[in-house]
Structures are given as C-alpha cells and as structure tokens.
mmCIF file of C-alpha atoms in Angstrom:
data_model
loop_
_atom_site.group_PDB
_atom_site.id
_atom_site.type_symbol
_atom_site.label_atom_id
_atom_site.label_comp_id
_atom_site.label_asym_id
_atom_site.label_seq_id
_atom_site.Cartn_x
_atom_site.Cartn_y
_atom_site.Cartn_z
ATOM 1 C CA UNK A 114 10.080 33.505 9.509
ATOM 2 C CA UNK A 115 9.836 30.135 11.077
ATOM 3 C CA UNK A 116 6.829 31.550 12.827
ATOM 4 C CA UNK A 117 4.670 32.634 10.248
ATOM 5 C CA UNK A 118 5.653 29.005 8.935
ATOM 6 C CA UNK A 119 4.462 26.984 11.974
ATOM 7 C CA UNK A 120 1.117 29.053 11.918
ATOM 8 C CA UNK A 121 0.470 28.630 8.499
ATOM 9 C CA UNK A 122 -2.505 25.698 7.681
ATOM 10 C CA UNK A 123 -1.280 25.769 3.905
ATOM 11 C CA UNK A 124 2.424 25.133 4.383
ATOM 12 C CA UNK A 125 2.275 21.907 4.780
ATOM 13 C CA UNK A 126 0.465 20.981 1.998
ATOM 14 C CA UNK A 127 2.393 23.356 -0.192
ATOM 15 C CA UNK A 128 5.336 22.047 0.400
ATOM 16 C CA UNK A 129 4.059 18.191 0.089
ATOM 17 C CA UNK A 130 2.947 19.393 -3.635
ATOM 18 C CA UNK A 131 5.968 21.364 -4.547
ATOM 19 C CA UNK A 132 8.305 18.485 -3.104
ATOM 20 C CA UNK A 133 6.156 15.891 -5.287
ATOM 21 C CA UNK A 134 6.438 18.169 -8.447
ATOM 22 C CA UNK A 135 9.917 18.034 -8.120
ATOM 23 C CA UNK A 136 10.416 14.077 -7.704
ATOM 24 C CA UNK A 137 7.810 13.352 -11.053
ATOM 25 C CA UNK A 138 10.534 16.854 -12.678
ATOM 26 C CA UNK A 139 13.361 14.812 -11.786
ATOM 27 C CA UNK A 140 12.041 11.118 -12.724
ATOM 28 C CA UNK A 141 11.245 12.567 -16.089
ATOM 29 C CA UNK A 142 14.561 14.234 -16.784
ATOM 30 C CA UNK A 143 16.406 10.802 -15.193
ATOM 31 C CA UNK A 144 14.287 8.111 -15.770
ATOM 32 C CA UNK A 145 15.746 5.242 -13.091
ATOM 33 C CA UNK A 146 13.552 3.656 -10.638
ATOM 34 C CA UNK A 147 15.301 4.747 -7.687
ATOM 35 C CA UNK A 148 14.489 8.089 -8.534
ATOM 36 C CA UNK A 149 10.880 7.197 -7.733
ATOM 37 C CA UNK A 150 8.826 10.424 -7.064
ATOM 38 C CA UNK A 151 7.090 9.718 -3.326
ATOM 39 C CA UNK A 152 11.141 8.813 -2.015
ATOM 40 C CA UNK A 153 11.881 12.276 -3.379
ATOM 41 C CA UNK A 154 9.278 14.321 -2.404
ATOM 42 C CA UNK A 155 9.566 12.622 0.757
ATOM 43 C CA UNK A 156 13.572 13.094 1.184
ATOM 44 C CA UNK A 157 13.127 17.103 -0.157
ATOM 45 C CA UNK A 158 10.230 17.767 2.649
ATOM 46 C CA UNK A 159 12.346 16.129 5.472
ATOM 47 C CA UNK A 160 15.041 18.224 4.330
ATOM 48 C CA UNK A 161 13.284 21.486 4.699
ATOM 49 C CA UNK A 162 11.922 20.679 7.748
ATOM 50 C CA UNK A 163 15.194 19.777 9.427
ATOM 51 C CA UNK A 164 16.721 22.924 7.686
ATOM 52 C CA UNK A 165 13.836 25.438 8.450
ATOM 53 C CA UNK A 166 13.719 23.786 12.069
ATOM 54 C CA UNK A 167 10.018 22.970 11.881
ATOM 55 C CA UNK A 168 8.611 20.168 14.177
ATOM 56 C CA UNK A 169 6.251 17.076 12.148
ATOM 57 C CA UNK A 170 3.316 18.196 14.020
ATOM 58 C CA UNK A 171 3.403 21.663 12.291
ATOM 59 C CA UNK A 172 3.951 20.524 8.883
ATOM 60 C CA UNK A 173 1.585 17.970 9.603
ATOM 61 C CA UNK A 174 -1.555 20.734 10.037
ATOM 62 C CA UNK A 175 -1.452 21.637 6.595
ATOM 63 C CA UNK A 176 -0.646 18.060 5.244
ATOM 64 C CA UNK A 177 -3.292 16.220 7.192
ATOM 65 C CA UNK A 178 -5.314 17.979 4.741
ATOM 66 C CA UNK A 179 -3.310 15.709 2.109
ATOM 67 C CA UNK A 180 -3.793 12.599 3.999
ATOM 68 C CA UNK A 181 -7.518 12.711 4.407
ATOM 69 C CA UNK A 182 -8.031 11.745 1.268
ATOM 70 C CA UNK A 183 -5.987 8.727 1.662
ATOM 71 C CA UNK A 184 -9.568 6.831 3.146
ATOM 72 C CA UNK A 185 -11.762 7.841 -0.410
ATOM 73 C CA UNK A 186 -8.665 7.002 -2.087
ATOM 74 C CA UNK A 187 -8.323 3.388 -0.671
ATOM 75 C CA UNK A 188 -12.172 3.147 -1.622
ATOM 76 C CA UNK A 189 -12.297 4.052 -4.933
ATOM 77 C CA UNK A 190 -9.761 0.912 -5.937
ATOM 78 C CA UNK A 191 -12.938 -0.791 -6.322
ATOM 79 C CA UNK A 192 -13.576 0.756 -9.175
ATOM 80 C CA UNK A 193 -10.509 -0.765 -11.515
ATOM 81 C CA UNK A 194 -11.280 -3.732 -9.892
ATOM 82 C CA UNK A 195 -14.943 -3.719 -10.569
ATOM 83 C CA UNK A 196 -13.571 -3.260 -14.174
ATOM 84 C CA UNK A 197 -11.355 -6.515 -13.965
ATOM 85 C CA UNK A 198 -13.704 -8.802 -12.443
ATOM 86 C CA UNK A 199 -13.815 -11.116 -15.612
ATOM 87 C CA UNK A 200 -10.310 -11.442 -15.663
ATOM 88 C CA UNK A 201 -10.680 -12.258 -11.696
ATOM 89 C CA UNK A 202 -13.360 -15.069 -12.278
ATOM 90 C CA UNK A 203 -11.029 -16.569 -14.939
ATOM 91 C CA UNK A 204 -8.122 -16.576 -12.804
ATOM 92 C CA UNK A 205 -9.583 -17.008 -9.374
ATOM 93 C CA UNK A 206 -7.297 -19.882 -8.424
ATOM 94 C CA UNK A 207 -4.255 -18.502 -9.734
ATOM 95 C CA UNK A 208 -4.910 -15.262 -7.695
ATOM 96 C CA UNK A 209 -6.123 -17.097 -4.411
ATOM 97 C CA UNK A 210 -2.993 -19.560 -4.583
ATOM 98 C CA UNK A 211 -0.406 -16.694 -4.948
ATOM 99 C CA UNK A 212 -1.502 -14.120 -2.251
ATOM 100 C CA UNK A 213 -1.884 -16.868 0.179
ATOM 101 C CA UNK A 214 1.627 -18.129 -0.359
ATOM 102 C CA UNK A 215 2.705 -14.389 -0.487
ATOM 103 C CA UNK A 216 1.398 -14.077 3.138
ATOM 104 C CA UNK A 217 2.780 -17.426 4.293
ATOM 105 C CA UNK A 218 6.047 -16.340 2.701
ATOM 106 C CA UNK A 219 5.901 -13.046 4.475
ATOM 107 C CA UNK A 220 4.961 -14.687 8.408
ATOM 108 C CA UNK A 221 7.588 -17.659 7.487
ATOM 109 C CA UNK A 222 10.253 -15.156 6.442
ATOM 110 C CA UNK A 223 9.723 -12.827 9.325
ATOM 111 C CA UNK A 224 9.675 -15.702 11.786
ATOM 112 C CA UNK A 225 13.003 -16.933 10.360
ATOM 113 C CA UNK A 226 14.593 -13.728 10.303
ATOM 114 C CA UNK A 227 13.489 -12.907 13.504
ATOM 115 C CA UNK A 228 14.955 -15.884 14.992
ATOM 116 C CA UNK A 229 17.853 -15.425 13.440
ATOM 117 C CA UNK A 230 18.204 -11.783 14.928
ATOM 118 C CA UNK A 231 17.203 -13.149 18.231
ATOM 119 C CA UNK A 232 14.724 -10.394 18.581
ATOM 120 C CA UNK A 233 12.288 -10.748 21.666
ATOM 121 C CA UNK A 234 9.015 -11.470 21.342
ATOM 122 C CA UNK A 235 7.485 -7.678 21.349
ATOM 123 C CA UNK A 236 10.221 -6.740 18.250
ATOM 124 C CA UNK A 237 9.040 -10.122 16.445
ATOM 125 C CA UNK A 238 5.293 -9.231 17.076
ATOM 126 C CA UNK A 239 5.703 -5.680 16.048
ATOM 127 C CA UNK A 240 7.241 -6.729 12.371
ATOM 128 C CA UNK A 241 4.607 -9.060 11.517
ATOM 129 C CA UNK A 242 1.682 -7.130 9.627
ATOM 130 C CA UNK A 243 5.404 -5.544 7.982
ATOM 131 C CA UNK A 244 3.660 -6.350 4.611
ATOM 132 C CA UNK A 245 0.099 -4.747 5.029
ATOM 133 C CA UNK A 246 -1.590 -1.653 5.238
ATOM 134 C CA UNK A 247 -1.202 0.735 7.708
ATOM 135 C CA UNK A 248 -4.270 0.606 9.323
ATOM 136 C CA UNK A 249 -4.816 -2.724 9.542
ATOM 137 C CA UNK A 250 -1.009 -3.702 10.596
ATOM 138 C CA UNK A 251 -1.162 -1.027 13.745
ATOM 139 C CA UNK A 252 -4.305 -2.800 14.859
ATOM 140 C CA UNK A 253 -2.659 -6.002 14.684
ATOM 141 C CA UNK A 254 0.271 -5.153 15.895
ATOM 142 C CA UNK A 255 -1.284 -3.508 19.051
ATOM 143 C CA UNK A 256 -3.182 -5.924 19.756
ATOM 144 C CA UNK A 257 -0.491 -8.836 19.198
ATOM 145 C CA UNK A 258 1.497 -6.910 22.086
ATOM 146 C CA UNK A 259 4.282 -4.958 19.829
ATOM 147 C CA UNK A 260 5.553 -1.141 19.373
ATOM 148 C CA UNK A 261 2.603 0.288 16.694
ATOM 149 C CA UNK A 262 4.919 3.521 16.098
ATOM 150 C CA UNK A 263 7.598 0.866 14.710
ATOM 151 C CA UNK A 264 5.371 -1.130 13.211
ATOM 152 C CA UNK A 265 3.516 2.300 11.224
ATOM 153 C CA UNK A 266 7.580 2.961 10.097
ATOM 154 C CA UNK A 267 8.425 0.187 9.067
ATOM 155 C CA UNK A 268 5.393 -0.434 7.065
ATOM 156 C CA UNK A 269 6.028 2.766 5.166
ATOM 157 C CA UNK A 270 9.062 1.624 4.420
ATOM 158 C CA UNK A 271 8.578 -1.245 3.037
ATOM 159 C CA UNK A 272 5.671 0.116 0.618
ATOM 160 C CA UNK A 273 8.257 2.882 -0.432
ATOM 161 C CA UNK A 274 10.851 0.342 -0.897
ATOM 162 C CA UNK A 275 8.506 -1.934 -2.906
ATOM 163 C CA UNK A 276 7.177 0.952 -4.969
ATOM 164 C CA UNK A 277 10.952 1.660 -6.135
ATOM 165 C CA UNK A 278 11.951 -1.810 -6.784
ATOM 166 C CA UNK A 279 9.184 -3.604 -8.413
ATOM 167 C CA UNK A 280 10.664 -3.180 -11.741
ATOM 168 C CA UNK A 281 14.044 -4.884 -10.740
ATOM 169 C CA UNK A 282 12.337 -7.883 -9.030
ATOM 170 C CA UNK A 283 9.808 -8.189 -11.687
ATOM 171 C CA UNK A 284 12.846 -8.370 -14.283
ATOM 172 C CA UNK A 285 15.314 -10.682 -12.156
ATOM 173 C CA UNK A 286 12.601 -13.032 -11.539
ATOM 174 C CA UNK A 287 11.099 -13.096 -14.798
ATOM 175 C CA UNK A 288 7.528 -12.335 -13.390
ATOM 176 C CA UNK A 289 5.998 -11.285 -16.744
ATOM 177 C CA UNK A 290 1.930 -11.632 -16.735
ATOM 178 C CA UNK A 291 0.352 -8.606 -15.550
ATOM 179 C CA UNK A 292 -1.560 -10.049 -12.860
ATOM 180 C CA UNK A 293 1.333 -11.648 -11.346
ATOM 181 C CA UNK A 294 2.942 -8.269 -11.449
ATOM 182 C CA UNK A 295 -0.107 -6.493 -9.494
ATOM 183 C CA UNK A 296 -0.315 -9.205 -6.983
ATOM 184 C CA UNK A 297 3.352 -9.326 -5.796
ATOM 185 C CA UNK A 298 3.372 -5.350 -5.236
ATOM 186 C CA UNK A 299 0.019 -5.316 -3.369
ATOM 187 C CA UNK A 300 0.610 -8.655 -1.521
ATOM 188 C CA UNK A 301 4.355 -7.781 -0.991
ATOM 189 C CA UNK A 302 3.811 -3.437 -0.122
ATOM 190 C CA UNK A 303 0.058 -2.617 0.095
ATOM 191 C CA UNK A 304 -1.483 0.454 -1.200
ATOM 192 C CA UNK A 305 1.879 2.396 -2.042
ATOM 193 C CA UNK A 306 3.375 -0.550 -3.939
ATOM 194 C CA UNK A 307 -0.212 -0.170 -5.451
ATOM 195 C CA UNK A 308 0.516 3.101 -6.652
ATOM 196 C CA UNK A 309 3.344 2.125 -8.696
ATOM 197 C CA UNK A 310 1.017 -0.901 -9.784
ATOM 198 C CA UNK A 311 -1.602 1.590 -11.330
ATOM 199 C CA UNK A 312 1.682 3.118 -13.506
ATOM 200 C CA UNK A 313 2.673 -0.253 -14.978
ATOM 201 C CA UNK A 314 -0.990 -1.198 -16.186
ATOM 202 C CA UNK A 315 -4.954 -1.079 -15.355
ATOM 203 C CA UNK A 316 -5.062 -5.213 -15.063
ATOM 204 C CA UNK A 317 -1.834 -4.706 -12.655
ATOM 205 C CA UNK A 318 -3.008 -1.851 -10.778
ATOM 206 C CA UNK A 319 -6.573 -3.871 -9.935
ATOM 207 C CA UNK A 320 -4.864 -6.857 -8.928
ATOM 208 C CA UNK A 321 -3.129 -5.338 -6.439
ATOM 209 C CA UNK A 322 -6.032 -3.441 -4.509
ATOM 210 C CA UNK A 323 -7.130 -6.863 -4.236
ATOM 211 C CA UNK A 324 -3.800 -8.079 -3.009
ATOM 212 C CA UNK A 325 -4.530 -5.292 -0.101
ATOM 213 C CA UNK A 326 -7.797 -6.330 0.856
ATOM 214 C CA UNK A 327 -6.898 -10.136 0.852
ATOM 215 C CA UNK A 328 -3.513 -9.880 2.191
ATOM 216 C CA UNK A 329 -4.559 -7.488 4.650
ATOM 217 C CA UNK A 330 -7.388 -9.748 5.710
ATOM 218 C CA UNK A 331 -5.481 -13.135 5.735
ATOM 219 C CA UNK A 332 -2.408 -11.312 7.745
ATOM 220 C CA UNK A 333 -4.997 -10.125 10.654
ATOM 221 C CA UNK A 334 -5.402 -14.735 11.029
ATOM 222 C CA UNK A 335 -1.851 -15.615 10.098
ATOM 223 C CA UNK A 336 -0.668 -13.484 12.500
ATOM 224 C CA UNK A 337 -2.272 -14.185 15.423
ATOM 225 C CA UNK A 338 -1.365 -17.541 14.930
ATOM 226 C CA UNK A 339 2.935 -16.710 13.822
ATOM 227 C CA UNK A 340 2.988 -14.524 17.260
ATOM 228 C CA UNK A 341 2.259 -17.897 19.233
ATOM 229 C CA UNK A 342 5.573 -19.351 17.597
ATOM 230 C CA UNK A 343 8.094 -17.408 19.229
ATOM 231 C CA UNK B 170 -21.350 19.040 -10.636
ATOM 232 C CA UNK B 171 -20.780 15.579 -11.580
ATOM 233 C CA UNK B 172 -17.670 15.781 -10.050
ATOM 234 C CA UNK B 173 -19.125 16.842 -7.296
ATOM 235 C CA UNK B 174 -21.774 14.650 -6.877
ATOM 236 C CA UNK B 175 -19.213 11.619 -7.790
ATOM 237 C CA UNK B 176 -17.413 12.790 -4.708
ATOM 238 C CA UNK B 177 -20.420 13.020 -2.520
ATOM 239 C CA UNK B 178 -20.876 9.388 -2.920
ATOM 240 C CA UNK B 179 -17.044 7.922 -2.462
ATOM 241 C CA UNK B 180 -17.075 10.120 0.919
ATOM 242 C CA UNK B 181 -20.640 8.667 1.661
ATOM 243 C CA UNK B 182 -19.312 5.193 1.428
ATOM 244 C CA UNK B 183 -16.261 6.002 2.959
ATOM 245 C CA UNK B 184 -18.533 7.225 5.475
ATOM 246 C CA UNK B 185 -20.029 3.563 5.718
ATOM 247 C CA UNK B 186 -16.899 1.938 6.022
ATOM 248 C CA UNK B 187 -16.122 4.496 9.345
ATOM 249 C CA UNK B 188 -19.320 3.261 10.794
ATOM 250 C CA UNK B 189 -18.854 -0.689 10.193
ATOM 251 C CA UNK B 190 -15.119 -0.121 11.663
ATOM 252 C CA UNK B 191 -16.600 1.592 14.567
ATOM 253 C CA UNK B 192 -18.777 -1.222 15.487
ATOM 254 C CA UNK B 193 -17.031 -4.406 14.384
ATOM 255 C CA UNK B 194 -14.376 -4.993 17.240
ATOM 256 C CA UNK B 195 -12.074 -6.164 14.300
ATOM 257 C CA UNK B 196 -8.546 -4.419 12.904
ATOM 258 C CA UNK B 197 -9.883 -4.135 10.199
ATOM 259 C CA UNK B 198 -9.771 0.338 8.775
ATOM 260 C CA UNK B 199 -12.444 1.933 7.527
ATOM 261 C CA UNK B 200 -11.178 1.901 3.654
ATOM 262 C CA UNK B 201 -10.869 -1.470 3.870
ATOM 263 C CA UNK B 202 -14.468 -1.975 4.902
ATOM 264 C CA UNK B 203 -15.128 1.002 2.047
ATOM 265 C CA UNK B 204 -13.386 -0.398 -1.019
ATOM 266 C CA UNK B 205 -15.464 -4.136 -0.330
ATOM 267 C CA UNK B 206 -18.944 -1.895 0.121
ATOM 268 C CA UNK B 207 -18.292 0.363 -3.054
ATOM 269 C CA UNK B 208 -17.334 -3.184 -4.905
ATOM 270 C CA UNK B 209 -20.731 -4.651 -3.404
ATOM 271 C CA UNK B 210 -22.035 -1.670 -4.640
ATOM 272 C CA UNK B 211 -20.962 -1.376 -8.490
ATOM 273 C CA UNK B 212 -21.613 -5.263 -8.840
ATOM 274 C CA UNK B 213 -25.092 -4.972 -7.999
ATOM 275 C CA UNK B 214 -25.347 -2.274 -9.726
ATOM 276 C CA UNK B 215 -26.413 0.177 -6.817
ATOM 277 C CA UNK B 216 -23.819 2.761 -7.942
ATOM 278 C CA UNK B 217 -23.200 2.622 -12.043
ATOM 279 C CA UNK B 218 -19.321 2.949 -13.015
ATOM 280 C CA UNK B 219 -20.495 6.127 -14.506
ATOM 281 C CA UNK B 220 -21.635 7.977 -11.149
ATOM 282 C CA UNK B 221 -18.324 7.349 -9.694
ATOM 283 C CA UNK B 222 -15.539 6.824 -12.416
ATOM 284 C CA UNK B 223 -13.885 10.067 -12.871
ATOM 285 C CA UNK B 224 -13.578 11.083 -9.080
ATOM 286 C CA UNK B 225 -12.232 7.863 -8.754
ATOM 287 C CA UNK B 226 -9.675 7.693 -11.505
ATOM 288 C CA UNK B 227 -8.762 11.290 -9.725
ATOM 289 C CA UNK B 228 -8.058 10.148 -6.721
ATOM 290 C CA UNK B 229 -6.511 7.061 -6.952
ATOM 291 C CA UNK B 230 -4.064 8.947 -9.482
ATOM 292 C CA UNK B 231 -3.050 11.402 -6.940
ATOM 293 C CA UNK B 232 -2.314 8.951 -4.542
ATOM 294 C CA UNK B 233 1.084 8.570 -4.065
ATOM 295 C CA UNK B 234 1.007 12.590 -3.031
ATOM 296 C CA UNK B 235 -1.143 11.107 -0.043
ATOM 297 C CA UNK B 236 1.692 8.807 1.513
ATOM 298 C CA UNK B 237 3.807 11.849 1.726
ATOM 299 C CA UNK B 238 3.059 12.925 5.054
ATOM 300 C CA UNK B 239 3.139 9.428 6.288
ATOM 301 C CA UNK B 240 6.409 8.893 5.078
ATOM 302 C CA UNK B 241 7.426 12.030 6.553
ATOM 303 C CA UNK B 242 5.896 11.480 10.035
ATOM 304 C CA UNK B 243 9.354 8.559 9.887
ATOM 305 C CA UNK B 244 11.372 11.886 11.113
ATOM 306 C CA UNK B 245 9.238 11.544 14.615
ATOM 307 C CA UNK B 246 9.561 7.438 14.933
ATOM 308 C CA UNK B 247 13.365 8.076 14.084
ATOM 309 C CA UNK B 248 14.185 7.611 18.247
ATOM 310 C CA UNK B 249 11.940 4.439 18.508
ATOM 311 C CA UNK B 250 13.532 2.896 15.772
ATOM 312 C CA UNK B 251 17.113 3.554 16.556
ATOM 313 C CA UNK B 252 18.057 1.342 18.901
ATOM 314 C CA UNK B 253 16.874 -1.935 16.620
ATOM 315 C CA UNK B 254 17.232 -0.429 13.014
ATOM 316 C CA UNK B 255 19.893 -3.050 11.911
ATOM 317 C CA UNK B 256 18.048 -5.748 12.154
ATOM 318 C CA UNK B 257 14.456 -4.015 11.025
ATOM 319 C CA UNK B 258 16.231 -2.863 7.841
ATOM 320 C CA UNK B 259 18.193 -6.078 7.123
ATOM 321 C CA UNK B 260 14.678 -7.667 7.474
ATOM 322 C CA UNK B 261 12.945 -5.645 5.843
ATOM 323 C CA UNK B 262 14.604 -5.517 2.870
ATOM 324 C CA UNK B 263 14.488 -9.309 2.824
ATOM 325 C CA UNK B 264 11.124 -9.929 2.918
ATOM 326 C CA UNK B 265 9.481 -7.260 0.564
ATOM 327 C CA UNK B 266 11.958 -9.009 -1.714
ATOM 328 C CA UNK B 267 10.794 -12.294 -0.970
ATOM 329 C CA UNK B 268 7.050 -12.019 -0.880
ATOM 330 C CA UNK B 269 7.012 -9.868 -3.928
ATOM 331 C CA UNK B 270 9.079 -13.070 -5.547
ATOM 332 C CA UNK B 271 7.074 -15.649 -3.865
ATOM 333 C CA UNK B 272 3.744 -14.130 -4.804
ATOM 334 C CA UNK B 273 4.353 -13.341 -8.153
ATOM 335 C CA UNK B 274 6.374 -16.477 -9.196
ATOM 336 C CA UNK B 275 3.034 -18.621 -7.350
ATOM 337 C CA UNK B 276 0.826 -16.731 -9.481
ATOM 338 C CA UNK B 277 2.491 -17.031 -12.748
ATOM 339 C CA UNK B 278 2.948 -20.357 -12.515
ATOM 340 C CA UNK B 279 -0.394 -21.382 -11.610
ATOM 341 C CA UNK B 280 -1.615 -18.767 -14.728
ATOM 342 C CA UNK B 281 0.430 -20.855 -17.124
ATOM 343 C CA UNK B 282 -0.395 -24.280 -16.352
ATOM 344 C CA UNK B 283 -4.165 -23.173 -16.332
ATOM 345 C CA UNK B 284 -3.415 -21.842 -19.796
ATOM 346 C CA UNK B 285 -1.415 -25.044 -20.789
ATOM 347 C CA UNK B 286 -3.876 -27.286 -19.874
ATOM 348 C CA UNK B 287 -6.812 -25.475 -21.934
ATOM 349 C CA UNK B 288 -4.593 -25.709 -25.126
ATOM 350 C CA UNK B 289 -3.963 -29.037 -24.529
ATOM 351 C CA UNK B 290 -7.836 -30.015 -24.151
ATOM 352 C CA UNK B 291 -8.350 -28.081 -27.074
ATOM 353 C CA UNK B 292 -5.799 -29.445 -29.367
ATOM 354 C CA UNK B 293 -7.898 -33.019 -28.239
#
C-alpha cells in the first residue's frame, strides 16, 4: 500500500486538506486556542506519515502543489491593506513607532538570550530573522553565516506558536485597539500569525501584512548590524 | 471567468515580484516584492479593487492550509535541531512573547496619546 502512496501526486495534498478539515471540526466542537487548526492539521499529517512510513519528500509531491500558492497568497495582502490605507495615513506614527520597537525588541531579546545560552556565533546568527518570514529570514540567515534549515524551523515555529497564542497575550497585556493587535502578530510571527490576524478583524488582519513587509525589511538592516555584536 | 481572469493577474504580478527578486542581489522573496507592486498597483489605480478582490479574499482565506507542508517539512530538520533544541525553544518562546508585547503595547500607546491630544485641542 505504501507504494501506491509514495507514487501518488494527490496524496499529499489530500491528506493536507483532510488533516485541516479536521483541526477547523475540532476547533469548532472545542473552541480553545490551543486547539488552533494549522497545529492540528499539522500534528495529524506528521502522524500519518510516521505511521504509514512515508518519507517528507513524498508527501511533499502532492503538497508542493499546496504551497505554491503561498507566493499569490503573500501578494494579494495588498488588497486589505489597500482597503485600510486611511486608517494607515491617520496612524502612520503610531504604526512606524511600534514595528520598529517590535524589531529592536526582537534583535535585543535574541542577543540577550543568546548570551545568556552562550550559544556561538553561527547558533546566534541563525536565530536572528526568528521573527520574519521565511523567505526573507533564510536569506539573511545564509548570508549572516548561520544553519538556514534551523533557521526555516524555527521560524515556523514561532509563526505557529504566535498564531495559537495571540489571544492570551493580547488579553494579559491588555492590547485592545485593533491595529495594535495586527501589528504585534505580524511584527512578532509574520504571515502565519497573519492568518490568525485576518480571523480577529479586517483592520487587524491589514495591519499585520504590513507588519511583514516592514518587519521583514527592517530585520534584513538590524540584523546585519546585531550579528556584529557577538 | 472573472475568477479566472482575477487570478491571471495576482500570478502576473507575482510573476513581477520573481523577476525583481531575480535581479536585485537583495534577501528580499518574491511575494514580498509582489504584495508592494500589487499595492503600487491598486493605489494608482492600475488594477481596480474590483479586478482582483474576490481571488484575493480566496486566497488569503485559505492560507493557513498553505503553511501545512512547511510545518510538516519540521519532521526532516528534526536531526539539525536536536542537538540545540533547549535553548532554541526556551528562546523562542521568549521572544514571540516579547515582541508581540512590545509591539503592540508601543502601538497602543502611541494610538492613545494621539487620540488624547486631539480631544484635548478640541475641547480648547
């Protein structure tokens, strides 16, 4: 069976589907943020690829399919944000002043933590662009001398993470407008805290493409200059 | 067909965005070049809301579907990561924690003492 499974150019993107359908079937019968749909769907696939012993780069000749779209996708956040540029102009310093300290906070943090850790220099470089989106954080990661394949993971991991607790930080630190809310996912976990951000509101979900573009952008600088620090 | 044609012309700027990243030697992907041109592009008014909007409002609500295979491609980096994944997950969870704080708290506060200082000019 595993055969006609490793063969197959649908099964991956069947199962990426079915897996999803499952996490939004189990969000709506449980309704807690943990339960967030993309962790599930992404816990479910892993599972029946470890249990059907099928390698990633089988599953991922049907799914590829899946993230090709990813590109038009990241494109077409323009459009909400064409459709909040008002609210922009009134609030241009506001917005400018709080992804630019989000991006400090993020290099500053990093460095600390680092330090603390004692990491070497190629582990410090390689969390850096932690906060942006993929593309653009392998790039600078390469290119600041770390481990890009670490650098991919553990970007993914921290836009699932931000994706599922948005809510909670939003609530414990009493961030209430809406364009605060969009800026802190997008500055804090790119296009997949994004996603959530498009759930909570159209002004929140603009704000944060912007947060990716901007943050993305002002990382690519801060970063060049953090990675001299240490 | 409008869907269709929508489409056409978010994978045409996409498109765009490939060639700028091809010849500007900076990290900077493709979408990222996209989203600004399509934004340049609605603002002076080159492409109407209306010849994009619904493939658009498609795709960007099927999105999270598209970091699934990302997500899953963690299974493969599991080796790299092993060695250091203490520290990478301590600090990881730190700082999503603190930049989405530090952003958002910035932000509000700046909102609100824009907002209180109009009031206050207007109550003058």
């Amino acid at each position: 069976m595993n055969r006609y499974l490793i063969d197959s150019v649908f099964f991956g993107a069947v199962i990426s589907l079915a897996a999803y359908e499952i996490g939004l079937l189990i969000r709506r019968k449980f309704k807690l943020a943990v339960l967030n749909p993309l962790l599930i769907a992404t816990v479910c696939v892993m599972a029946v690829l470890l249990l059907l012993n099928v390698e990633y780069k089988h599953y991922n000749e049907g799914a590829k399919y899946i993230s090709y779209l990813l590109t038009p996708a990241t494109v077409c956040l323009a459009v909400p944000l064409y459709q909040q540029l008002a609210l922009l102009r009134r609030n241009l310093k506001a917005v400018a002043g709080g992804i630019t300290a989000g991006v400090l906070a993020s290099l500053v943090s990093v460095f600390l933590l680092a330090k603390l850790f004692s990491l070497t220099h190629e582990q410090y470089v390689t969390l850096l662009p932690k906060s942006i989106t993929t593309a653009i954080g392998m790039g600078v990661s390469e290119e600041l001398g770390g481990i890009p394949t670490i650098t991919v993971a553990v970007i993914i991991v921290t836009g699932i993470l931000g994706n599922v607790i948005a809510e909670f930080v939003c609530k414990v630190f009493r961030i209430e407008e809406p364009i605060a809310k969009g800026l802190a996912l997008g500055t804090a976990s790119h296009a997949i805290g994004t996603a959530k951000a498009m759930e909570l509101g159209e002004v929140e979900g603009a704000m944060s493409s912007l947060a990716i573009a901007v943050a993305g952008l002002m990382t690519v600088i801060g970063a060049s200059i953090f990675a001299s620090l240490m | 067909m409008k869907f269709l044609r929508q489409f056409g012309i978010i994978l045409f700027i996409s498109f765009l965005g490939e060639l700028l990243h091809i010849f500007i030697p900076l990290p900077i992907p493709a979408s990222v070049y996209g989203l600004i041109l399509m934004l340049t592009a609605l603002c002076t008014g080159i492409i109407r809301l209306g010849q994009v909007k619904e493939a658009a409002d498609f795709l960007i609500e099927i999105m999270p579907v598209m970091f699934i295979p990302a997500a899953v491609g963690l299974l493969d980096s599991w080796s790299a990561l092993q060695p250091v994944w203490i520290p990478v997950t301590v600090i990881t969870i730190l700082t999503t924690i603190i930049v989405m704080a530090v952003t958002g708290q910035v932000t509000q506060h700046m909102i609100r003492r824009e907002q209180r200082r109009k009031e206050h000019s207007d109550n003058e």
